PDB file of C-alpha atoms in Angstrom:
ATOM      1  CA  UNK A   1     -17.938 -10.312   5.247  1.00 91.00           C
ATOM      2  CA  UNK A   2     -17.320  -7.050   3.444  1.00 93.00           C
ATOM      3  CA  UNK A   3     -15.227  -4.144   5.586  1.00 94.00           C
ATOM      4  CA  UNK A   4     -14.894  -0.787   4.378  1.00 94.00           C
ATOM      5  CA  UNK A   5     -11.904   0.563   6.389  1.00 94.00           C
ATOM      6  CA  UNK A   6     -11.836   3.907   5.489  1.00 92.00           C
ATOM      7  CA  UNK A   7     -11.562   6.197   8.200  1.00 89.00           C
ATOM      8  CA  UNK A   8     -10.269   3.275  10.707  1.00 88.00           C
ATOM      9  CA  UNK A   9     -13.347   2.859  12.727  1.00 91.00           C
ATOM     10  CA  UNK A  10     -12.676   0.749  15.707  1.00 93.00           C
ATOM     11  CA  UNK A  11     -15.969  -0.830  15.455  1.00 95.00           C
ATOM     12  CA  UNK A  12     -15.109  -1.494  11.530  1.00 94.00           C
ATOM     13  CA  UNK A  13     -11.789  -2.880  12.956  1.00 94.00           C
ATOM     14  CA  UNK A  14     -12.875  -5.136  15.590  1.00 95.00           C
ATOM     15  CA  UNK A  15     -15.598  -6.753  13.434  1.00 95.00           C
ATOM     16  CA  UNK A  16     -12.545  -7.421  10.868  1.00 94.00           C
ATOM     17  CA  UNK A  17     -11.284  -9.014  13.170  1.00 93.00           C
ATOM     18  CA  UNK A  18     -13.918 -11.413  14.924  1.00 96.00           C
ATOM     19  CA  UNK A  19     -14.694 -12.547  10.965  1.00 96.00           C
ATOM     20  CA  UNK A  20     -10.970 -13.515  10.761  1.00 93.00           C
ATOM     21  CA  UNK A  21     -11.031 -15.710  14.107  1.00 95.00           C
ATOM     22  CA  UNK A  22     -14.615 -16.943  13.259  1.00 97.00           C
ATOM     23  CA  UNK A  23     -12.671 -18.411  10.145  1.00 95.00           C
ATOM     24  CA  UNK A  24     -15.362 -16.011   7.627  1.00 93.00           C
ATOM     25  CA  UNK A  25     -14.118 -15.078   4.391  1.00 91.00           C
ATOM     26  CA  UNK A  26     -13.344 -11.252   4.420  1.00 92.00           C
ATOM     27  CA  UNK A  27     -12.894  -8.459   1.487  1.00 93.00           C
ATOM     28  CA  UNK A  28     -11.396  -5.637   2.703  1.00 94.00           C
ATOM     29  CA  UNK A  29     -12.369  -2.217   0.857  1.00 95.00           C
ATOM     30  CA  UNK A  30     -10.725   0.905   1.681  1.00 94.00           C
ATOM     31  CA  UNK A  31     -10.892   4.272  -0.426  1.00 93.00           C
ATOM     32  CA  UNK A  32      -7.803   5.828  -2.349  1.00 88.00           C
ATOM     33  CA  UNK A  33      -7.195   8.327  -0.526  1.00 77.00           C
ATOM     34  CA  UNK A  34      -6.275   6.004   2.653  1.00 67.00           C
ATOM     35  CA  UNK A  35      -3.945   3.700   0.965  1.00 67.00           C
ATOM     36  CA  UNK A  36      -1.792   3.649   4.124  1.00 79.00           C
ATOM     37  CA  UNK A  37      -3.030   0.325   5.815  1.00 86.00           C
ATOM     38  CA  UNK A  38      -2.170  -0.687   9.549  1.00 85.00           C
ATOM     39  CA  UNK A  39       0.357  -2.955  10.275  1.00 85.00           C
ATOM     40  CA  UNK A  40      -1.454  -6.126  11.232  1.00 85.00           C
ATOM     41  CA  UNK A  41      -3.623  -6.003   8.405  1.00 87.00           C
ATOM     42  CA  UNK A  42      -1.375  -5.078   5.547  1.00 86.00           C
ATOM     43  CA  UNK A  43      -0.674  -8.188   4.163  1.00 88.00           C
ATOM     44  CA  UNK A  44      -4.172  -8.674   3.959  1.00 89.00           C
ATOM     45  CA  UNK A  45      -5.659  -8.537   0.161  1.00 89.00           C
ATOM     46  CA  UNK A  46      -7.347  -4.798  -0.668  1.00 91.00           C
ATOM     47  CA  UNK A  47      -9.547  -3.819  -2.626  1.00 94.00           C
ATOM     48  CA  UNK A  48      -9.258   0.171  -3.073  1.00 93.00           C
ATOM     49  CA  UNK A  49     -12.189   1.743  -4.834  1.00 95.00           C
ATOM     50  CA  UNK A  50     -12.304   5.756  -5.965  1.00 94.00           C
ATOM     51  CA  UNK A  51     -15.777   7.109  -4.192  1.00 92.00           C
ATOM     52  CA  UNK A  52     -17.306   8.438  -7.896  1.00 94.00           C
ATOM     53  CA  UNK A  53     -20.026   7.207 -10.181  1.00 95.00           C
ATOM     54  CA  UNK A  54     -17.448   5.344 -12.783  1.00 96.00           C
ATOM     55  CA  UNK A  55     -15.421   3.755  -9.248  1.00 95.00           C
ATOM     56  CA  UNK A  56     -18.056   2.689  -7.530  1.00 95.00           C
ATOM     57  CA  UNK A  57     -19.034   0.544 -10.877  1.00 96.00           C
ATOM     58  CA  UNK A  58     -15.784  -0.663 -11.173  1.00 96.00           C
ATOM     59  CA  UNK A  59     -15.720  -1.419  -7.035  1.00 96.00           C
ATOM     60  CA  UNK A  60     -19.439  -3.291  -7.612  1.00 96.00           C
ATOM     61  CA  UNK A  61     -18.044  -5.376 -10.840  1.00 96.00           C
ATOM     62  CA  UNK A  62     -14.856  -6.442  -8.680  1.00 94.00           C
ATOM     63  CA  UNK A  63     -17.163  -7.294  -6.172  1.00 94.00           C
ATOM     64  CA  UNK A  64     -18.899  -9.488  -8.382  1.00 94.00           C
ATOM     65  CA  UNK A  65     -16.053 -10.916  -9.408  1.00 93.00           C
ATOM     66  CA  UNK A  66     -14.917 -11.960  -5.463  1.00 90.00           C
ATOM     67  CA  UNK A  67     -18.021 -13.093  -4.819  1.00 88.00           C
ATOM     68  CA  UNK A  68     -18.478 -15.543  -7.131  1.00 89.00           C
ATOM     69  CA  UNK A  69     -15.150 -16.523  -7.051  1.00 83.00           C
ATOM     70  CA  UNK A  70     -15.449 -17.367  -3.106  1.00 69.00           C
TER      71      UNK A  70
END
């Protein structure tokens, strides 16, 4: 499962965390700009991406990377 959770949608938030008690592996994205992460999730591994052309290629080889490394 891949969340993106920028902007702290509660729908975003509550699917995070039905794939963590379904036992799914989750990568967590999140913009920059919101590195402030809540509480319960903050331990959690992030992967924080800049929203341009040259980030989101770096974001989609990371991705890549956790992907085939799962």
């Amino acid at each position: 499962v891949v969340a993106d959770i920028t902007g702290s949608n509660p729908n975003v938030f509550y699917e995070l965390g039905f794939a963590h008690a379904s036992g799914r592996d989750v990568i967590i994205l999140c913009q920059e700009s919101s590195k402030r992460l809540p509480f319960d999730i903050a331990q959690e591994r992030t992967v924080f991406y800049v929203p341009t052309g040259a980030g989101l290629l770096t974001l989609e080889d990371e991705l890549r990377k956790l992907v085939a490394d799962a």
